[in-house]
Amino acid sequence: MTFDYDLFVIGGGSGGVRAARVAAATGAKVALAEEYRMGGTCVIRGCVPKKLMVFASGYSEMFADARAYGWDVTEGAFNWPKFRTHLHAELDRLEGIYRKLLASSDVAIFDARATLRDPHTVTLSTGQQVTAKHILVATGGRPVLPDMPGADLGITSNDIFLLDAMPKSILIIGGGYIASEFAGILNGLGVAVTQFYRGAQILRGFDDEARGLVAEGMREKGVDLHLGTNIIEMRAATQADLDGQTEGTPMEGGKPVSVPGASAGHGIWVKATNGTSRVYDQVMFATGRAPNTDGMGLDEAGVAVGRRGEIVVDDYSQTKVPSVFAIGDVTNRVQLTPVAIREGMAFVETVFKGNPTKVDHDLIPSAVFTQPELGTIGLTEEQARDIEPIEIYCSSFKPMNHAFAGRSDRVLMKLVVSKATRKVLGCHIVADHAGEMIQLAGIAVKMGATKEDFDRTVAVHPTMAEELVTMKEPVRTA
Ligand code: NDP
């Protein structure tokens, strides 16, 4: 049987684009369909614009720091429309690069939605049908709103980058990466940020000590973080809410407790599990993401979908249908761009280079761009002590640049070490540029370095990271 293409990729995000390009480089005839913008979540509405907003928000603290260091500066105001215009120009530039890379790799681009018709055929929203020997689904995920009255009044991380104006106040629901990162970003940009997390501490799954320090730092910088708290109900604010006449609206000095900027017909009235109700300018849900599998024709093609809507794949990213593979967030394995890219490369290695390659999902370093930032690899103290006897090496201190500027922020450098093998099982850093540090510490941990290997490495002085190689005694064993 002859096909139109050797490979048809559905989805132009980081994983799909990389797989298409690398497959085409093997001489395969490749096409890719994208229904929205090339670049996907990471480039268009995720990592890239988020990180640029992290940079923008960081400047608010720099005025005070600069003054402490002897500069004569006065604080200016953040101009959101100016930043947003520059941001979108940058995203357009990056999207252009993605398109050029595909075109120069001889990948045919279809600006259309593609769905599966059968194991070798896709139907495009243009009505066209295309056949391929292999189909790779890389459609990513999308934010989900909780099922509660009025939830559609809220926004998600997708909407933040497109806002006409910065809200004066915002309530962020969730305690994961996205909620905690945007709490810091918006706080830094001058928005009054309240964050509700239903659990006991934000960033579930990360090292407890690191989570605690991140939460403490966020609060110190001004985020009004409420733990064990969730939203029950929300609706458009009425004048009565603003006048404090709604039952349950807390009053202070005869005035309703509302946050700046709320106005009738504009703000959102929110009732919380802690018994309070307040009006916010915006409510943002960061309550998790769902794989983009709806209406994809997966059932028709015989591709199995799991309980959370994810495409079920084996270690080689192959679905139950031998010609159909899936990579990235749509498989709900590890929702990180570099992981999707690796999965794409392993797929090409397996299918187009005859070298069956499993994706290695073990010991993935990652960073959470909260303020303060968190970098992490390997086991948390809590996970490790359930597996084997461990030693904890830990140092928490005020770094010299913060101490000089009169800031209270502390940093954390922590190693989780196996008593038996001496291997560093986990490394957790809370500090400025923790993401940069963990990329490098991650190499050592991935190589299986022992605590003694760390100790043999001469300190780089004066840095924060030198603590990683100078911690002599464990602070505790477990
Ligand atoms: P997460 O799964 O990390 O967090 C979702 C949060 O929402 C959790 O705190 C969860 O609480 C809470 N939640 C879920 N449902 C509800 C509900 N009905 N009511 C109230 N709270 C709820 O998802 P994110 O959307 O933050 O991020 C998705 C993924 O994207 C991450 O897992 C990560 O892999 C990736 N990402 C990575 C980044 C990075 O590398 N820096 C940045 C941003 C995203 P609970 O803990 O109780 O379940």
Coordinates of C-alpha atoms and ligand atoms in Angstrom, one line a residue:
M1 CA 0.0 0.0 0.0
T2 CA 1.3 3.5 -0.8
F3 CA 0.7 6.5 1.4
D4 CA 0.9 10.2 0.8
Y5 CA 3.4 10.6 3.6
D6 CA 5.7 8.4 5.7
L7 CA 4.8 10.4 8.7
F8 CA 1.9 12.7 9.5
V9 CA 2.3 14.7 12.8
I10 CA -0.8 16.2 14.4
G11 CA 0.2 19.2 16.5
G12 CA 2.9 21.9 16.0
G13 CA 4.2 22.2 19.6
S14 CA 7.7 21.5 20.8
G15 CA 7.4 17.7 20.6
G16 CA 5.6 17.5 17.2
V17 CA 7.8 20.0 15.5
R18 CA 11.0 18.3 16.7
A19 CA 9.8 14.8 15.7
A20 CA 8.8 16.1 12.2
R21 CA 12.1 17.8 11.6
V22 CA 14.2 14.9 12.8
A23 CA 12.2 12.4 10.9
A24 CA 12.4 14.4 7.7
A25 CA 16.2 14.6 8.1
T26 CA 16.2 10.8 7.7
G27 CA 14.8 11.2 4.2
A28 CA 11.2 10.4 5.3
K29 CA 8.3 12.3 3.6
V30 CA 6.7 14.2 6.5
A31 CA 3.7 16.5 7.0
L32 CA 2.5 18.4 10.0
A33 CA -0.9 19.9 10.8
E34 CA -1.5 22.7 13.4
E35 CA -4.9 24.2 13.9
Y36 CA -3.7 27.3 15.9
R37 CA -0.2 28.7 16.0
M38 CA 3.1 26.9 15.4
G39 CA 5.1 26.5 18.7
G40 CA 2.3 25.1 20.9
T41 CA 1.8 25.7 24.5
C42 CA 5.5 26.3 25.4
V43 CA 6.1 29.0 22.8
I44 CA 2.7 30.6 22.5
R45 CA 1.0 30.4 25.9
G46 CA 3.4 28.7 28.3
C47 CA 7.1 28.5 29.2
V48 CA 8.3 31.3 26.9
P49 CA 5.8 34.1 27.6
K50 CA 5.7 33.0 31.2
K51 CA 9.4 33.3 31.7
L52 CA 9.4 36.7 30.0
M53 CA 6.8 37.8 32.5
V54 CA 8.9 36.4 35.3
F55 CA 11.7 38.7 34.1
A56 CA 9.4 41.7 33.8
S57 CA 8.0 41.1 37.3
G58 CA 11.5 40.8 38.8
Y59 CA 12.3 44.4 38.2
S60 CA 9.9 45.7 40.9
E61 CA 12.3 44.5 43.6
M62 CA 15.4 45.7 41.7
F63 CA 14.6 49.4 42.4
A64 CA 15.0 49.0 46.1
D65 CA 18.0 46.7 45.6
A66 CA 19.7 49.2 43.3
R67 CA 19.2 51.9 45.9
A68 CA 20.8 49.7 48.6
Y69 CA 23.7 49.3 46.2
G70 CA 24.2 53.0 45.9
W71 CA 22.2 53.8 42.8
D72 CA 20.0 56.9 42.7
V73 CA 16.9 55.4 41.1
T74 CA 13.2 56.1 41.6
E75 CA 10.6 53.5 41.0
G76 CA 8.7 53.8 37.7
A77 CA 5.3 52.2 36.8
F78 CA 4.9 49.0 34.8
N79 CA 3.3 49.6 31.4
W80 CA 1.5 46.4 30.6
P81 CA 0.3 47.4 27.0
K82 CA 3.9 48.3 26.1
F83 CA 5.3 45.0 27.5
R84 CA 2.4 43.0 25.9
T85 CA 3.1 44.5 22.5
H86 CA 6.8 43.6 22.8
L87 CA 5.9 40.1 24.1
H88 CA 3.7 39.3 21.2
A89 CA 6.2 40.6 18.7
E90 CA 8.7 38.2 20.3
L91 CA 6.2 35.3 20.1
D92 CA 5.5 36.1 16.4
R93 CA 9.3 36.0 15.8
L94 CA 9.6 32.6 17.5
E95 CA 6.6 31.2 15.6
G96 CA 8.2 32.4 12.4
I97 CA 11.4 30.5 13.3
Y98 CA 9.4 27.3 14.0
R99 CA 7.7 27.6 10.5
K100 CA 11.0 28.3 8.8
L101 CA 12.7 25.3 10.5
L102 CA 9.9 23.1 9.3
A103 CA 9.9 24.4 5.8
S104 CA 13.7 24.2 5.5
S105 CA 13.4 20.6 6.6
D106 CA 10.9 19.9 3.8
V107 CA 8.1 19.2 6.2
A108 CA 4.7 20.0 4.5
I109 CA 2.6 22.3 6.7
F110 CA -1.1 22.1 6.9
D111 CA -2.7 25.1 8.8
A112 CA -5.7 23.0 9.8
R113 CA -7.2 20.8 12.4
A114 CA -6.5 17.1 11.8
T115 CA -8.4 14.2 13.2
L116 CA -7.9 10.5 12.8
R117 CA -10.1 8.7 10.4
D118 CA -8.5 5.3 10.6
P119 CA -5.0 3.9 11.5
H120 CA -3.5 5.5 8.4
T121 CA -5.7 8.4 7.4
V122 CA -6.3 11.9 8.8
T123 CA -9.1 14.2 7.9
L124 CA -8.3 17.9 7.8
S125 CA -10.7 20.7 8.7
T126 CA -10.3 21.8 5.0
G127 CA -12.1 18.6 4.1
Q128 CA -8.9 17.0 2.6
Q129 CA -8.0 13.4 3.6
V130 CA -4.3 12.5 3.8
T131 CA -2.8 9.0 4.3
A132 CA 0.5 8.2 6.1
K133 CA 2.4 5.1 7.1
H134 CA 2.8 6.5 10.6
I135 CA 0.8 9.0 12.5
L136 CA 2.2 10.9 15.5
V137 CA -0.3 12.6 17.8
A138 CA 1.3 15.5 19.7
T139 CA -1.7 17.7 20.4
G140 CA -0.7 18.7 24.0
G141 CA -3.1 19.7 26.7
R142 CA -5.3 22.6 27.8
P143 CA -6.2 24.1 31.2
V144 CA -9.4 22.8 32.8
L145 CA -11.9 24.8 34.9
P146 CA -13.4 23.1 37.9
D147 CA -17.1 22.1 37.7
M148 CA -18.7 24.8 39.8
P149 CA -21.2 27.6 39.4
G150 CA -19.8 30.7 37.7
A151 CA -16.4 29.1 36.8
D152 CA -16.7 30.4 33.2
L153 CA -16.2 33.9 34.6
G154 CA -12.6 33.0 35.5
I155 CA -9.6 33.0 33.3
T156 CA -6.8 30.5 32.8
S157 CA -3.1 30.9 32.1
N158 CA -4.0 30.9 28.3
D159 CA -5.8 34.3 28.8
I160 CA -3.2 36.1 30.9
F161 CA -1.0 37.0 28.0
L162 CA -3.9 38.5 26.1
L163 CA -5.4 40.7 28.8
D164 CA -6.2 44.3 27.7
A165 CA -5.3 45.6 31.2
M166 CA -3.6 44.2 34.2
P167 CA -6.2 43.5 36.9
K168 CA -5.7 45.5 40.1
S169 CA -6.6 42.4 42.1
I170 CA -6.7 38.7 41.3
L171 CA -7.6 35.5 43.0
I172 CA -5.6 32.5 41.8
I173 CA -7.0 29.0 42.5
G174 CA -4.5 26.1 42.7
G175 CA -1.2 25.3 44.3
G176 CA 0.7 23.7 41.4
Y177 CA 3.4 25.1 39.1
I178 CA 1.1 27.4 37.2
A179 CA -0.8 28.9 40.1
S180 CA 2.3 29.5 42.1
E181 CA 4.3 30.9 39.2
F182 CA 1.6 33.4 38.3
A183 CA 1.0 34.4 41.9
G184 CA 4.6 35.6 41.9
I185 CA 4.6 37.1 38.5
L186 CA 1.4 39.1 39.0
N187 CA 2.4 40.2 42.5
G188 CA 5.7 41.5 41.1
L189 CA 3.8 43.4 38.4
G190 CA 1.9 45.2 41.1
V191 CA -1.4 43.2 41.2
A192 CA -2.9 42.5 44.6
V193 CA -2.7 38.6 44.5
T194 CA -4.7 36.2 46.7
Q195 CA -4.0 32.5 46.2
F196 CA -6.2 29.7 47.5
Y197 CA -4.8 26.2 47.7
R198 CA -7.1 23.4 48.9
G199 CA -4.2 21.4 50.4
A200 CA -1.9 21.9 53.4
Q201 CA 1.1 23.3 51.4
I202 CA 1.6 24.4 47.8
L203 CA 3.6 22.5 45.2
R204 CA 2.5 19.0 46.2
G205 CA 5.0 16.4 45.3
F206 CA 8.1 18.6 45.8
D207 CA 10.4 18.4 48.8
D208 CA 8.5 19.6 51.9
E209 CA 11.3 21.9 53.2
A210 CA 11.6 23.5 49.8
R211 CA 7.8 24.0 49.4
G212 CA 7.7 25.6 52.8
L213 CA 10.5 28.1 52.0
V214 CA 8.9 28.9 48.6
A215 CA 5.5 29.6 50.3
E216 CA 7.2 31.7 53.0
G217 CA 9.1 33.7 50.4
M218 CA 6.0 34.3 48.3
R219 CA 4.1 35.6 51.4
E220 CA 7.0 37.9 52.3
K221 CA 6.9 39.4 48.9
G222 CA 3.2 40.1 49.3
V223 CA 1.2 37.1 48.0
D224 CA -1.9 36.6 50.2
L225 CA -1.7 32.8 50.3
H226 CA -4.5 30.8 52.0
L227 CA -3.9 27.1 52.5
G228 CA -6.7 24.6 53.1
T229 CA -9.0 27.0 51.2
N230 CA -11.0 26.6 48.1
I231 CA -13.6 28.5 46.2
I232 CA -17.3 27.4 46.5
E233 CA -19.1 29.8 44.3
M234 CA -18.5 32.8 42.1
R235 CA -20.6 35.3 40.1
A236 CA -20.4 38.8 38.6
A237 CA -20.2 41.3 41.4
T238 CA -23.2 43.5 42.1
Q239 CA -23.4 46.9 43.6
A240 CA -24.7 45.3 46.7
D241 CA -21.6 43.2 47.0
L242 CA -19.5 46.3 46.7
D243 CA -21.6 48.1 49.2
G244 CA -21.1 45.3 51.6
Q245 CA -24.8 44.4 51.8
T246 CA -24.5 40.8 50.7
E247 CA -24.8 38.4 53.5
G248 CA -21.4 37.1 54.5
T249 CA -19.4 40.0 53.0
P250 CA -16.9 40.8 55.6
M251 CA -16.8 44.5 56.8
E252 CA -13.9 46.5 58.1
G253 CA -14.6 50.0 59.5
G254 CA -18.1 50.0 58.0
K255 CA -16.7 49.2 54.5
P256 CA -16.9 45.9 52.7
V257 CA -13.6 44.0 52.5
S258 CA -12.9 44.0 48.8
V259 CA -9.6 44.3 47.0
P260 CA -8.6 47.4 45.0
G261 CA -10.1 47.8 41.5
A262 CA -13.3 45.8 42.0
S263 CA -16.2 47.6 40.6
A264 CA -19.9 46.6 39.9
G265 CA -20.4 44.8 36.7
H266 CA -16.7 44.3 36.4
G267 CA -15.4 42.4 39.5
I268 CA -16.2 38.8 40.5
W269 CA -17.7 37.9 43.8
V270 CA -16.3 34.8 45.3
K271 CA -17.4 32.7 48.2
A272 CA -14.7 30.6 49.9
T273 CA -14.6 27.5 52.1
N274 CA -13.2 29.6 54.9
G275 CA -16.5 31.4 55.2
T276 CA -15.5 34.7 53.6
S277 CA -16.7 36.3 50.4
R278 CA -14.9 39.0 48.6
V279 CA -14.8 40.8 45.3
Y280 CA -11.8 40.5 43.0
D281 CA -11.0 42.1 39.6
Q282 CA -10.2 38.7 38.1
V283 CA -10.2 35.0 39.1
M284 CA -7.7 32.7 37.5
F285 CA -8.0 28.9 37.6
A286 CA -4.7 27.0 37.6
T287 CA -6.4 23.7 38.6
G288 CA -4.6 21.4 36.2
R289 CA -4.5 20.5 32.5
A290 CA -6.2 17.9 30.4
P291 CA -4.9 16.1 27.4
N292 CA -6.3 17.3 24.0
T293 CA -8.0 14.2 22.9
D294 CA -11.6 15.2 22.5
G295 CA -13.1 14.8 19.0
M296 CA -9.8 13.5 17.7
G297 CA -11.3 10.4 16.2
L298 CA -9.2 8.2 18.5
D299 CA -12.0 5.7 19.2
E300 CA -12.8 5.4 15.5
A301 CA -9.1 4.5 14.8
G302 CA -9.0 2.1 17.8
V303 CA -6.6 4.2 19.9
A304 CA -7.0 3.6 23.6
V305 CA -7.6 6.6 25.9
G306 CA -7.1 6.5 29.7
R307 CA -9.2 7.8 32.5
R308 CA -7.9 11.3 32.4
G309 CA -8.4 11.5 28.6
E310 CA -4.7 10.7 27.9
I311 CA -3.6 8.6 25.0
V312 CA -2.2 5.3 26.3
V313 CA 1.2 4.5 25.0
D314 CA 4.0 2.0 25.7
D315 CA 7.7 2.8 26.5
Y316 CA 8.2 3.6 22.8
S317 CA 5.3 6.0 22.6
Q318 CA 3.3 3.5 20.5
T319 CA -0.4 3.2 21.0
K320 CA -2.4 0.0 20.7
V321 CA -2.7 0.8 17.0
P322 CA 0.8 -0.1 15.6
S323 CA 0.9 2.8 13.1
V324 CA -0.2 5.5 15.6
F325 CA 2.2 7.0 18.2
A326 CA 1.7 9.8 20.7
I327 CA 4.2 12.1 22.6
G328 CA 4.1 15.0 25.0
D329 CA 1.3 16.3 27.2
V330 CA -1.4 14.4 25.3
T331 CA 0.1 11.2 26.9
N332 CA 0.0 12.7 30.4
R333 CA 3.4 11.2 31.4
V334 CA 5.6 14.1 32.4
Q335 CA 4.2 17.5 31.3
L336 CA 7.4 19.2 30.4
T337 CA 8.6 20.6 27.1
P338 CA 12.1 19.0 27.1
V339 CA 10.4 15.6 27.9
A340 CA 8.1 15.9 24.9
I341 CA 11.1 16.7 22.7
R342 CA 12.9 13.7 24.0
E343 CA 9.9 11.5 23.4
G344 CA 9.8 12.9 19.8
M345 CA 13.4 12.1 19.3
A346 CA 13.1 8.6 20.7
F347 CA 10.1 8.0 18.4
V348 CA 12.1 8.9 15.4
E349 CA 15.1 6.8 16.5
T350 CA 12.7 3.8 17.0
V351 CA 10.6 4.2 13.8
F352 CA 12.8 5.9 11.3
K353 CA 16.3 4.8 12.3
G354 CA 15.6 1.2 13.2
N355 CA 17.0 1.7 16.7
P356 CA 14.3 1.0 19.3
T357 CA 14.7 3.6 22.0
K358 CA 12.7 3.9 25.2
V359 CA 12.3 7.4 26.7
D360 CA 14.2 7.7 30.0
H361 CA 11.7 9.4 32.4
D362 CA 14.0 8.9 35.4
L363 CA 15.8 11.7 37.3
I364 CA 14.3 14.6 35.3
P365 CA 15.6 18.0 36.6
S366 CA 13.0 20.8 36.6
A367 CA 12.5 24.3 37.8
V368 CA 9.5 26.1 39.2
F369 CA 9.7 29.8 38.3
T370 CA 8.1 30.9 41.5
Q371 CA 9.6 33.9 43.4
P372 CA 11.7 32.5 45.0
E373 CA 12.6 30.0 42.3
L374 CA 12.8 26.2 43.0
G375 CA 15.1 23.8 41.2
T376 CA 14.9 20.1 41.8
I377 CA 16.0 16.7 40.7
G378 CA 15.5 13.2 42.2
L379 CA 13.9 12.1 45.3
T380 CA 12.4 14.4 48.0
E381 CA 13.4 13.7 51.6
E382 CA 9.9 12.3 52.2
Q383 CA 10.1 9.9 49.2
A384 CA 13.7 8.8 49.9
R385 CA 13.2 8.0 53.6
D386 CA 10.4 5.6 52.6
I387 CA 12.8 3.7 50.4
E388 CA 16.1 3.4 52.3
P389 CA 18.1 5.0 55.2
I390 CA 19.3 8.5 54.2
E391 CA 21.3 11.5 55.4
I392 CA 20.1 15.0 54.8
Y393 CA 22.6 17.7 54.1
C394 CA 21.0 21.1 54.2
S395 CA 21.9 24.7 54.4
S396 CA 19.5 27.7 54.6
F397 CA 20.9 31.1 54.7
K398 CA 20.6 34.7 53.6
P399 CA 22.8 35.1 50.5
M400 CA 25.2 38.0 50.4
N401 CA 23.4 40.0 47.7
H402 CA 20.1 39.9 49.7
A403 CA 21.8 40.6 53.0
F404 CA 23.5 43.7 51.6
A405 CA 20.2 44.9 50.1
G406 CA 18.5 44.4 53.4
R407 CA 16.2 41.7 52.1
S408 CA 15.0 38.9 54.3
D409 CA 14.8 36.2 51.7
R410 CA 16.7 33.0 52.6
V411 CA 17.9 30.4 50.1
L412 CA 18.0 26.6 50.5
M413 CA 20.6 24.1 49.3
K414 CA 19.7 20.5 50.1
L415 CA 21.1 17.1 49.3
V416 CA 19.3 13.8 50.0
V417 CA 22.0 11.1 50.3
S418 CA 21.8 7.3 50.5
K419 CA 23.5 6.0 53.6
A420 CA 24.3 2.7 51.9
T421 CA 25.6 3.8 48.5
R422 CA 26.5 7.5 49.4
K423 CA 24.7 8.4 46.1
V424 CA 23.0 11.8 46.0
L425 CA 19.4 10.7 45.5
G426 CA 18.0 14.2 45.3
C427 CA 19.0 17.9 45.2
H428 CA 16.6 20.7 46.0
I429 CA 17.5 24.4 45.6
V430 CA 15.4 27.4 46.5
A431 CA 17.3 30.5 45.3
D432 CA 17.6 33.1 42.5
H433 CA 18.5 31.2 39.4
A434 CA 17.8 27.8 41.0
G435 CA 16.8 26.6 37.6
E436 CA 20.2 27.3 36.2
M437 CA 21.9 25.7 39.1
I438 CA 19.8 22.5 39.0
Q439 CA 20.6 22.0 35.3
L440 CA 24.3 21.5 36.3
A441 CA 23.8 19.7 39.6
G442 CA 21.4 17.5 37.6
I443 CA 24.2 16.1 35.5
A444 CA 26.1 14.9 38.6
V445 CA 23.0 13.4 40.1
K446 CA 22.1 11.7 36.8
M447 CA 25.6 10.3 36.6
G448 CA 25.1 8.8 40.1
A449 CA 27.5 11.1 41.9
T450 CA 28.1 10.3 45.6
K451 CA 28.2 12.9 48.4
E452 CA 32.0 12.4 48.4
D453 CA 32.1 13.3 44.6
F454 CA 30.3 16.5 45.4
D455 CA 32.8 17.1 48.3
R456 CA 35.8 16.5 46.1
T457 CA 34.8 19.4 43.9
V458 CA 36.4 22.7 44.8
A459 CA 33.9 25.4 45.8
V460 CA 33.3 28.3 43.5
H461 CA 33.6 31.3 45.8
P462 CA 31.7 33.4 46.6
T463 CA 28.6 31.9 45.3
M464 CA 25.4 30.4 46.8
A465 CA 25.9 27.1 45.0
E466 CA 29.2 26.5 46.7
E467 CA 27.2 25.2 49.7
L468 CA 26.4 22.1 47.6
V469 CA 30.0 21.0 48.0
T470 CA 30.9 22.3 51.4
M471 CA 28.2 20.8 53.7
K472 CA 30.2 18.6 56.1
E473 CA 27.7 17.1 58.5
P474 CA 24.2 15.8 57.9
V475 CA 21.5 17.8 59.6
R476 CA 19.5 14.7 60.2
T477 CA 19.3 11.0 59.3
A478 CA 16.2 9.0 58.6
Ligands
NDP1 P1 -0.8 21.0 38.6 O1 -1.4 19.6 38.4 O2 0.7 21.1 38.9 O3 -1.6 21.7 39.7 C1 -3.0 21.8 39.7 C2 -3.3 22.4 41.0 O4 -4.7 22.7 41.1 C3 -3.0 21.6 42.2 O5 -2.6 22.4 43.3 C4 -4.4 20.9 42.6 O6 -4.5 20.6 43.9 C5 -5.3 22.1 42.2 N1 -6.6 21.6 41.9 C6 -7.0 20.7 41.0 N2 -8.4 20.6 40.9 C7 -8.8 21.5 41.7 C8 -10.2 21.9 42.1 N3 -11.2 21.4 41.5 N4 -10.3 22.9 43.0 C9 -9.2 23.5 43.5 N5 -7.9 23.2 43.2 C10 -7.8 22.2 42.3 O7 -1.2 21.7 37.3 P2 -0.7 23.1 36.6 O8 -1.9 23.5 35.8 O9 -0.2 24.0 37.6 O10 0.4 22.6 35.7 C11 0.3 21.6 34.7 C12 1.6 21.0 34.4 O11 2.3 21.8 33.5 C13 2.5 20.8 35.6 O12 2.3 19.5 36.2 C14 3.9 20.8 35.0 O13 4.3 19.5 34.6 C15 3.7 21.7 33.8 N6 4.3 23.0 34.0 C16 5.6 23.1 34.2 C17 6.2 24.3 34.5 C18 7.7 24.4 34.7 O14 8.4 23.5 34.3 N7 8.2 25.4 35.3 C19 5.4 25.6 34.5 C20 4.0 25.4 34.3 C21 3.5 24.1 34.1 P3 -4.0 19.2 44.5 O15 -2.5 19.4 44.7 O16 -4.7 19.1 45.8 O17 -4.3 18.2 43.6

